[in-house]
Amino acid sequence: MDVTVSILPYLFVLPPLIAAILIMITGNRNPDVREFWTILAGIINFGLVFYVYRRILDGQILESVHFTIVPNVSFFLKIDTTGMIFAGVASLLWIVTSFYSIGYMRAANKINQTGYFASFAMCIFAALGISFAGNLFTLFIFYEVLTIATYPLVIHNREQEHIEAGRKYLAYTLITGQIFLVGIIWLYHLTGTTDFVAGGFIQNVDNPTPFIMIFLLMVIGASAKAGLIPLHGWLPAAMVAPTPVSALLHAVAVVKAGAFVLVRIIGYVFGFDLLASLGVIDYLAWAAAFTIIIASVIAMRQDNLKRRLAFSTIGQLSYIILGLALINEQAFMGALFHIVAHAFMKITLFFCAGAIFINTGYKYISQIHGIGKQMPITMAMFGIASLGISGMPFTVGFISKWNLALGAIAGGNYLYIFVLIASAMLSASYLVTVFVLAFYNKNEEFTEFREVRKDILIPILITGAMSIILGIFPDAGPHFYELAIRSAEIVANGTGG
Amino acid sequence: MRDFFPAFIVIIPMTISLLAPLVGRISKVFLRLLTMFGFFLSVIFSAIVLRETLTVGNVYYNFGNWEAPYGIEYVIDPLGATIAVMVSFIALLIVIYSREFFKDEGWLKNAAYYSLFGLMVTGLLGMTVSGDAFNLYVFLEISSLSTYALIALGGPRGTVAAFKYLLIGTVGASLYLFSVAYLYGITGTLNFADMSERILPLMDSPAMILIVILLFLGLGIKMALFPLHMWLPDAHSYAPYPLSAFMSGVLIKVPAYVMIRYYFFIFDVNHAVLQNVLQIAGILAAIGIVYGSVMAIAQTEFKRMLAYSSVAGIGYVVMGMSMGNAYGMIGAVFHIFNHAFMKVALFFIAGGIKQKFDHIKIDEFKGLLKKMPVSMYSFLILAFSMIGLPPTAGFFSKWYLVNGALQEGLWFFIVVIVVSSVLNAVYFFRIIEFAFLNKEEKERKCKIQSRFELPLSMLMPIVVMTLLVLALGIFNADFVSAILTSVVPEVIK
């Protein structure tokens, strides 16, 4: 691994921040200029993904200059294979979501659009910062920025219901954030560093007890955002936000940030060997397995489409957590790729839910039986994404789940394979039924073909198509699959910086 | 000439405040300009002295050329100089800020205000630079007496609060004086440097127990450490706004600095007596942090909420001090600065809202964002700093304090710090919700007309202070390594 000092990490992170500032400045005067900033920054980031990923795949690590922020601890960014995966997903989906948002927000004629787009850009800024953070300290800064930047989006409509959801969100994320911080400082205190090293940087464990405690504190901090039961309460509540927010933030940026922090903690702070010897990782695996099943069962009982998707997110996020908790190379790779896979599929589902709401005003599944007649394209995409979530071959979901299952076998944990299969069947029952009922039921209301406006439909088509393309050619685009394999290899062998 | 600079730090504000009544009779404008000029000079001189302490080492000055230990000596170390810069800088901003509050009053009230304010600052600056125990007492009384009178300027309720503070504050000052008397009794000197040498063999004497406890109580009252804080909520809420800002930001911090000097630089901090007192101080501070935050949540008036939050703020300082290690010490001193900037700015914002719309209650703040965007965005940053979110300065106070607590294995403190962050979030996000999310309920009557949302004399200090909080956070590594680590006493390194 050769580490190159480069300005690229900052170039990568800054466009959304600058966009957020420009949006705030120009926002209220001219909506078109405002949206132009979002799109411009999105395009720059999109281009950067393709410019940078090659160099990363060639084994380079791009590191920014260090900026000492407290004595002995510096703030710096580092682009490595793992960070590239999350940053790539966030950047690619940001631009798609921006087009969708513009259509959605204008169609729904929402208030406070300036604040909305600015916060949106800030969230992406934070997500990119989290992916490129070179140490726990930097990561925590961006993690807290993400917490705050999401808050205005959750309470976007400013009604009592939203304000209460916002409070709940803050309560969960701020408190667990503080717990995370205690873990970070404790670790810093014991080891004198927080810089990520593939395969873990903790050496000389004489007394395992503090490390077990630190691991638990950090897991609490990360898994609240990742929606691990019992820390998931904010996620369904936050579904009151406008749909594009739910789509990008609750399927991509926020929840994945939580999962990604776990990737860093397990792969780059503790490392597989240490975790295996500490023995604490099994609890996390059980919690994840429990969450997968329970979330699926709860999802079945939801009639509100977005809430059903929210619980599905909780369950799917725990696939990632389970994959990480199995601590072997195959499962780690599967977990990383599931970050990509789930992002594309879930965002499609949310986009479809938003399209249905814009077109018909309906939020409940019982209201949209037979809607396939009116919105066949949307519902077809919904079907593809649902099948993907349940792990159907030739969709992106299959690839990640296949690797997760292989990882479970490699670890000799047959119970987890059972969990994976059970959950696949459960998700087939609660998501695919929506799609089936949409086409096979007849409804007086939906008789003629009337699709949603094009600026909403096209993003749905793009993400839906990507879910299939990545299922057949997992290396399409910026080689997410190869990046995941490479990361897992590095982490498992503990080579490189 | 350079040799006199340490004396100028104190003498210039004193001279000007004594001239103030005469000048005030002639012209209010001239009075303000003169006071501003005085504090500006103080800032300059303390900055020069700070530079000197950093490059050359501690700066000494003997009054009347009487060599220490016979004469009165001023000793300024980097920390003292930095605190002097902070005190005089905040004083300067407060004089600028005070304009709107006193411009309609008669000459006498103006003159009284500026003159007393100048004396108070003189006292505080004197406390930071003096190297003599009794001289320090004199400055303590100068600042206290002028504070009592200043609080009484805040109207009838202010008078009652001032009287209350007078009673309690006098007890505090007397307790300090007793401890100085005992110190003189056993060591035979009042000079700090001299005392620190002579006290070492005497640390076991029974008088030390009394001295340490008297000092703790005396300074504890002055810095409003729980449970000696009873005077603070009333005094802060009923004093004129600029004064509340100064009291919360500076007045209660300087005694804390004096306590650090006594405990860590003069006495032997590793001795059992001090360890025990520090342990008690730490527990009281922890209770004070939680108590202050809970009481702040219970308040309906913005200013009173900030007052209780100051009780919590001083708790952080004492908690860091009580840990007795380098991290805790840095955390404590860093929080002195950080809390000063945050609280002064928050009181400035409170004063701005009061002057513009006459609002004092929190639930009157609904939809204030539209009317006062700059103040409200500043408030947002300050609130984040109070909660301790990165990259504001509050986060770094927490970083050092938690590090210090970990080093000593003080889990109780860590829990308190985390709980306090959450409680801070509760009472600040309540205001953020009102100001940013709720709609205006009724049309507001605007009391002052100005080009910006507030007159520039009020808006500028708010913005400056907020930027300082951000800068203190982002550049804290330089600040800490240049100034704070150089003053961490050798015994706890």
mmCIF file of N, CA, C and O in Angstrom, chain B residues 115-179:
data_model
loop_
_atom_site.group_PDB
_atom_site.id
_atom_site.type_symbol
_atom_site.label_atom_id
_atom_site.label_comp_id
_atom_site.label_asym_id
_atom_site.label_seq_id
_atom_site.Cartn_x
_atom_site.Cartn_y
_atom_site.Cartn_z
ATOM 1 N N SER B 115 -18.075 54.235 35.860
ATOM 2 C CA SER B 115 -17.041 54.325 36.877
ATOM 3 C C SER B 115 -16.968 53.041 37.698
ATOM 4 O O SER B 115 -15.886 52.465 37.902
ATOM 5 N N LEU B 116 -18.130 52.547 38.136
ATOM 6 C CA LEU B 116 -18.141 51.326 38.941
ATOM 7 C C LEU B 116 -17.669 50.131 38.116
ATOM 8 O O LEU B 116 -16.938 49.272 38.611
ATOM 9 N N PHE B 117 -18.097 50.119 36.868
ATOM 10 C CA PHE B 117 -17.685 49.010 36.009
ATOM 11 C C PHE B 117 -16.172 48.993 35.873
ATOM 12 O O PHE B 117 -15.524 47.940 35.967
ATOM 13 N N GLY B 118 -15.619 50.182 35.678
ATOM 14 C CA GLY B 118 -14.167 50.280 35.564
ATOM 15 C C GLY B 118 -13.476 49.786 36.821
ATOM 16 O O GLY B 118 -12.481 49.054 36.758
ATOM 17 N N LEU B 119 -14.043 50.146 37.978
ATOM 18 C CA LEU B 119 -13.438 49.694 39.233
ATOM 19 C C LEU B 119 -13.510 48.184 39.369
ATOM 20 O O LEU B 119 -12.578 47.538 39.841
ATOM 21 N N MET B 120 -14.644 47.650 38.966
ATOM 22 C CA MET B 120 -14.801 46.204 39.068
ATOM 23 C C MET B 120 -13.735 45.502 38.218
ATOM 24 O O MET B 120 -13.088 44.545 38.663
ATOM 25 N N VAL B 121 -13.573 46.007 36.992
ATOM 26 C CA VAL B 121 -12.571 45.396 36.115
ATOM 27 C C VAL B 121 -11.184 45.581 36.694
ATOM 28 O O VAL B 121 -10.353 44.671 36.661
ATOM 29 N N THR B 122 -10.940 46.761 37.264
ATOM 30 C CA THR B 122 -9.638 46.989 37.905
ATOM 31 C C THR B 122 -9.378 45.915 38.948
ATOM 32 O O THR B 122 -8.291 45.335 39.017
ATOM 33 N N GLY B 123 -10.404 45.681 39.783
ATOM 34 C CA GLY B 123 -10.244 44.680 40.834
ATOM 35 C C GLY B 123 -9.918 43.321 40.256
ATOM 36 O O GLY B 123 -9.012 42.626 40.729
ATOM 37 N N LEU B 124 -10.638 42.939 39.214
ATOM 38 C CA LEU B 124 -10.413 41.609 38.639
ATOM 39 C C LEU B 124 -9.038 41.504 38.000
ATOM 40 O O LEU B 124 -8.341 40.500 38.153
ATOM 41 N N LEU B 125 -8.640 42.567 37.287
ATOM 42 C CA LEU B 125 -7.308 42.535 36.672
ATOM 43 C C LEU B 125 -6.247 42.466 37.753
ATOM 44 O O LEU B 125 -5.269 41.726 37.635
ATOM 45 N N GLY B 126 -6.478 43.213 38.831
ATOM 46 C CA GLY B 126 -5.536 43.180 39.937
ATOM 47 C C GLY B 126 -5.409 41.791 40.513
ATOM 48 O O GLY B 126 -4.303 41.309 40.804
ATOM 49 N N MET B 127 -6.563 41.108 40.641
ATOM 50 C CA MET B 127 -6.511 39.758 41.205
ATOM 51 C C MET B 127 -5.681 38.818 40.348
ATOM 52 O O MET B 127 -5.057 37.888 40.845
ATOM 53 N N THR B 128 -5.716 39.029 39.028
ATOM 54 C CA THR B 128 -4.964 38.102 38.188
ATOM 55 C C THR B 128 -3.470 38.379 38.206
ATOM 56 O O THR B 128 -2.694 37.475 37.997
ATOM 57 N N VAL B 129 -3.080 39.642 38.421
ATOM 58 C CA VAL B 129 -1.647 39.931 38.292
ATOM 59 C C VAL B 129 -0.944 40.028 39.637
ATOM 60 O O VAL B 129 0.278 39.961 39.693
ATOM 61 N N SER B 130 -1.684 40.149 40.701
ATOM 62 C CA SER B 130 -1.034 40.412 41.973
ATOM 63 C C SER B 130 -0.313 39.171 42.474
ATOM 64 O O SER B 130 -0.795 38.057 42.340
ATOM 65 N N GLY B 131 0.856 39.423 43.087
ATOM 66 C CA GLY B 131 1.613 38.310 43.650
ATOM 67 C C GLY B 131 1.659 38.400 45.153
ATOM 68 O O GLY B 131 2.588 37.919 45.775
ATOM 69 N N ASP B 132 0.642 39.010 45.719
ATOM 70 C CA ASP B 132 0.657 39.281 47.142
ATOM 71 C C ASP B 132 -0.723 38.935 47.710
ATOM 72 O O ASP B 132 -1.739 39.387 47.195
ATOM 73 N N ALA B 133 -0.749 38.148 48.771
ATOM 74 C CA ALA B 133 -2.023 37.629 49.256
ATOM 75 C C ALA B 133 -2.942 38.741 49.742
ATOM 76 O O ALA B 133 -4.150 38.727 49.471
ATOM 77 N N PHE B 134 -2.376 39.716 50.445
ATOM 78 C CA PHE B 134 -3.265 40.758 50.973
ATOM 79 C C PHE B 134 -3.683 41.723 49.881
ATOM 80 O O PHE B 134 -4.823 42.170 49.831
ATOM 81 N N ASN B 135 -2.741 42.032 49.017
ATOM 82 C CA ASN B 135 -3.078 42.883 47.888
ATOM 83 C C ASN B 135 -4.215 42.271 47.069
ATOM 84 O O ASN B 135 -5.119 42.965 46.605
ATOM 85 N N LEU B 136 -4.171 40.968 46.964
ATOM 86 C CA LEU B 136 -5.218 40.279 46.229
ATOM 87 C C LEU B 136 -6.555 40.483 46.936
ATOM 88 O O LEU B 136 -7.590 40.691 46.305
ATOM 89 N N TYR B 137 -6.524 40.453 48.262
ATOM 90 C CA TYR B 137 -7.756 40.680 49.015
ATOM 91 C C TYR B 137 -8.301 42.074 48.733
ATOM 92 O O TYR B 137 -9.507 42.257 48.545
ATOM 93 N N VAL B 138 -7.415 43.053 48.664
ATOM 94 C CA VAL B 138 -7.864 44.421 48.400
ATOM 95 C C VAL B 138 -8.567 44.491 47.049
ATOM 96 O O VAL B 138 -9.663 45.042 46.908
ATOM 97 N N PHE B 139 -7.948 43.861 46.063
ATOM 98 C CA PHE B 139 -8.570 43.876 44.727
ATOM 99 C C PHE B 139 -9.888 43.119 44.727
ATOM 100 O O PHE B 139 -10.850 43.518 44.074
ATOM 101 N N LEU B 140 -9.923 42.038 45.485
ATOM 102 C CA LEU B 140 -11.164 41.262 45.583
ATOM 103 C C LEU B 140 -12.279 42.145 46.134
ATOM 104 O O LEU B 140 -13.406 42.133 45.624
ATOM 105 N N GLU B 141 -11.946 42.929 47.136
ATOM 106 C CA GLU B 141 -12.972 43.791 47.713
ATOM 107 C C GLU B 141 -13.341 44.928 46.771
ATOM 108 O O GLU B 141 -14.506 45.298 46.671
ATOM 109 N N ILE B 142 -12.353 45.470 46.073
ATOM 110 C CA ILE B 142 -12.671 46.533 45.100
ATOM 111 C C ILE B 142 -13.694 46.016 44.098
ATOM 112 O O ILE B 142 -14.726 46.642 43.839
ATOM 113 N N SER B 143 -13.422 44.828 43.561
ATOM 114 C CA SER B 143 -14.346 44.322 42.546
ATOM 115 C C SER B 143 -15.679 43.959 43.184
ATOM 116 O O SER B 143 -16.735 44.240 42.622
ATOM 117 N N SER B 144 -15.663 43.378 44.392
ATOM 118 C CA SER B 144 -16.927 42.970 44.995
ATOM 119 C C SER B 144 -17.794 44.180 45.306
ATOM 120 O O SER B 144 -18.979 44.209 44.975
ATOM 121 N N LEU B 145 -17.201 45.191 45.946
ATOM 122 C CA LEU B 145 -18.009 46.342 46.349
ATOM 123 C C LEU B 145 -18.621 47.018 45.136
ATOM 124 O O LEU B 145 -19.791 47.396 45.143
ATOM 125 N N SER B 146 -17.822 47.152 44.070
ATOM 126 C CA SER B 146 -18.416 47.802 42.900
ATOM 127 C C SER B 146 -19.476 46.911 42.268
ATOM 128 O O SER B 146 -20.457 47.413 41.710
ATOM 129 N N THR B 147 -19.308 45.592 42.381
ATOM 130 C CA THR B 147 -20.344 44.721 41.836
ATOM 131 C C THR B 147 -21.659 44.896 42.589
ATOM 132 O O THR B 147 -22.726 44.948 41.973
ATOM 133 N N TYR B 148 -21.572 44.989 43.922
ATOM 134 C CA TYR B 148 -22.828 45.170 44.683
ATOM 135 C C TYR B 148 -23.576 46.400 44.190
ATOM 136 O O TYR B 148 -24.789 46.372 43.962
ATOM 137 N N ALA B 149 -22.829 47.481 44.030
ATOM 138 C CA ALA B 149 -23.477 48.715 43.595
ATOM 139 C C ALA B 149 -24.021 48.581 42.181
ATOM 140 O O ALA B 149 -25.122 49.061 41.880
ATOM 141 N N LEU B 150 -23.274 47.886 41.312
ATOM 142 C CA LEU B 150 -23.715 47.753 39.918
ATOM 143 C C LEU B 150 -24.995 46.934 39.816
ATOM 144 O O LEU B 150 -25.888 47.246 39.023
ATOM 145 N N ILE B 151 -25.077 45.868 40.618
ATOM 146 C CA ILE B 151 -26.293 45.049 40.545
ATOM 147 C C ILE B 151 -27.489 45.897 40.939
ATOM 148 O O ILE B 151 -28.572 45.791 40.357
ATOM 149 N N ALA B 152 -27.279 46.778 41.913
ATOM 150 C CA ALA B 152 -28.382 47.603 42.383
ATOM 151 C C ALA B 152 -28.874 48.559 41.303
ATOM 152 O O ALA B 152 -29.987 49.074 41.392
ATOM 153 N N LEU B 153 -28.061 48.789 40.264
ATOM 154 C CA LEU B 153 -28.537 49.644 39.164
ATOM 155 C C LEU B 153 -29.665 48.988 38.377
ATOM 156 O O LEU B 153 -30.310 49.633 37.567
ATOM 157 N N GLY B 154 -29.860 47.704 38.586
ATOM 158 C CA GLY B 154 -30.862 46.987 37.795
ATOM 159 C C GLY B 154 -32.288 47.155 38.300
ATOM 160 O O GLY B 154 -33.107 46.280 38.074
ATOM 161 N N GLY B 155 -32.604 48.235 38.999
ATOM 162 C CA GLY B 155 -33.978 48.461 39.439
ATOM 163 C C GLY B 155 -34.231 47.899 40.830
ATOM 164 O O GLY B 155 -33.316 47.412 41.493
ATOM 165 N N PRO B 156 -35.497 47.979 41.281
ATOM 166 C CA PRO B 156 -35.826 47.592 42.662
ATOM 167 C C PRO B 156 -35.448 46.149 42.978
ATOM 168 O O PRO B 156 -34.887 45.873 44.035
ATOM 169 N N ARG B 157 -35.740 45.228 42.057
ATOM 170 C CA ARG B 157 -35.407 43.839 42.347
ATOM 171 C C ARG B 157 -33.899 43.639 42.361
ATOM 172 O O ARG B 157 -33.377 42.821 43.101
ATOM 173 N N GLY B 158 -33.221 44.440 41.541
ATOM 174 C CA GLY B 158 -31.767 44.400 41.532
ATOM 175 C C GLY B 158 -31.209 44.811 42.890
ATOM 176 O O GLY B 158 -30.228 44.239 43.375
ATOM 177 N N THR B 159 -31.863 45.784 43.517
ATOM 178 C CA THR B 159 -31.389 46.247 44.816
ATOM 179 C C THR B 159 -31.445 45.126 45.843
ATOM 180 O O THR B 159 -30.520 44.921 46.622
ATOM 181 N N VAL B 160 -32.568 44.392 45.827
ATOM 182 C CA VAL B 160 -32.705 43.277 46.760
ATOM 183 C C VAL B 160 -31.630 42.225 46.484
ATOM 184 O O VAL B 160 -30.964 41.735 47.406
ATOM 185 N N ALA B 161 -31.466 41.914 45.184
ATOM 186 C CA ALA B 161 -30.447 40.920 44.821
ATOM 187 C C ALA B 161 -29.071 41.393 45.244
ATOM 188 O O ALA B 161 -28.254 40.612 45.733
ATOM 189 N N ALA B 162 -28.830 42.687 45.069
ATOM 190 C CA ALA B 162 -27.527 43.244 45.438
ATOM 191 C C ALA B 162 -27.306 43.104 46.935
ATOM 192 O O ALA B 162 -26.212 42.751 47.386
ATOM 193 N N PHE B 163 -28.369 43.352 47.706
ATOM 194 C CA PHE B 163 -28.239 43.252 49.155
ATOM 195 C C PHE B 163 -27.924 41.816 49.566
ATOM 196 O O PHE B 163 -27.071 41.559 50.412
ATOM 197 N N LYS B 164 -28.618 40.909 48.913
ATOM 198 C CA LYS B 164 -28.386 39.495 49.201
ATOM 199 C C LYS B 164 -26.927 39.122 48.897
ATOM 200 O O LYS B 164 -26.253 38.468 49.691
ATOM 201 N N TYR B 165 -26.471 39.576 47.752
ATOM 202 C CA TYR B 165 -25.102 39.273 47.353
ATOM 203 C C TYR B 165 -24.124 39.953 48.293
ATOM 204 O O TYR B 165 -23.088 39.381 48.652
ATOM 205 N N LEU B 166 -24.486 41.182 48.718
ATOM 206 C CA LEU B 166 -23.618 41.914 49.641
ATOM 207 C C LEU B 166 -23.387 41.090 50.904
ATOM 208 O O LEU B 166 -22.262 40.924 51.368
ATOM 209 N N LEU B 167 -24.489 40.559 51.467
ATOM 210 C CA LEU B 167 -24.359 39.781 52.705
ATOM 211 C C LEU B 167 -23.494 38.549 52.465
ATOM 212 O O LEU B 167 -22.538 38.296 53.199
ATOM 213 N N ILE B 168 -23.829 37.803 51.451
ATOM 214 C CA ILE B 168 -23.102 36.546 51.237
ATOM 215 C C ILE B 168 -21.671 36.826 50.793
ATOM 216 O O ILE B 168 -20.725 36.204 51.261
ATOM 217 N N GLY B 169 -21.538 37.811 49.883
ATOM 218 C CA GLY B 169 -20.219 38.115 49.335
ATOM 219 C C GLY B 169 -19.265 38.615 50.403
ATOM 220 O O GLY B 169 -18.068 38.280 50.392
ATOM 221 N N THR B 170 -19.787 39.389 51.348
ATOM 222 C CA THR B 170 -18.923 39.890 52.411
ATOM 223 C C THR B 170 -18.413 38.737 53.263
ATOM 224 O O THR B 170 -17.248 38.714 53.669
ATOM 225 N N VAL B 171 -19.303 37.783 53.533
ATOM 226 C CA VAL B 171 -18.863 36.601 54.274
ATOM 227 C C VAL B 171 -17.728 35.930 53.514
ATOM 228 O O VAL B 171 -16.698 35.573 54.092
ATOM 229 N N GLY B 172 -17.901 35.793 52.205
ATOM 230 C CA GLY B 172 -16.881 35.136 51.400
ATOM 231 C C GLY B 172 -15.551 35.868 51.484
ATOM 232 O O GLY B 172 -14.509 35.267 51.728
ATOM 233 N N ALA B 173 -15.615 37.191 51.326
ATOM 234 C CA ALA B 173 -14.384 37.974 51.358
ATOM 235 C C ALA B 173 -13.728 37.866 52.732
ATOM 236 O O ALA B 173 -12.503 37.758 52.846
ATOM 237 N N SER B 174 -14.557 37.857 53.781
ATOM 238 C CA SER B 174 -13.983 37.764 55.127
ATOM 239 C C SER B 174 -13.304 36.421 55.323
ATOM 240 O O SER B 174 -12.220 36.350 55.920
ATOM 241 N N LEU B 175 -13.941 35.371 54.839
ATOM 242 C CA LEU B 175 -13.324 34.051 54.987
ATOM 243 C C LEU B 175 -11.974 34.021 54.289
ATOM 244 O O LEU B 175 -11.009 33.458 54.800
ATOM 245 N N TYR B 176 -11.924 34.665 53.108
ATOM 246 C CA TYR B 176 -10.640 34.732 52.413
ATOM 247 C C TYR B 176 -9.616 35.476 53.262
ATOM 248 O O TYR B 176 -8.478 35.051 53.412
ATOM 249 N N LEU B 177 -10.078 36.580 53.856
ATOM 250 C CA LEU B 177 -9.169 37.393 54.664
ATOM 251 C C LEU B 177 -8.649 36.583 55.855
ATOM 252 O O LEU B 177 -7.465 36.646 56.195
ATOM 253 N N PHE B 178 -9.541 35.814 56.499
ATOM 254 C CA PHE B 178 -9.118 34.965 57.619
ATOM 255 C C PHE B 178 -8.006 34.030 57.176
ATOM 256 O O PHE B 178 -7.004 33.870 57.868
ATOM 257 N N SER B 179 -8.215 33.412 56.019
ATOM 258 C CA SER B 179 -7.212 32.430 55.600
ATOM 259 C C SER B 179 -5.884 33.132 55.319
ATOM 260 O O SER B 179 -4.826 32.604 55.638
#
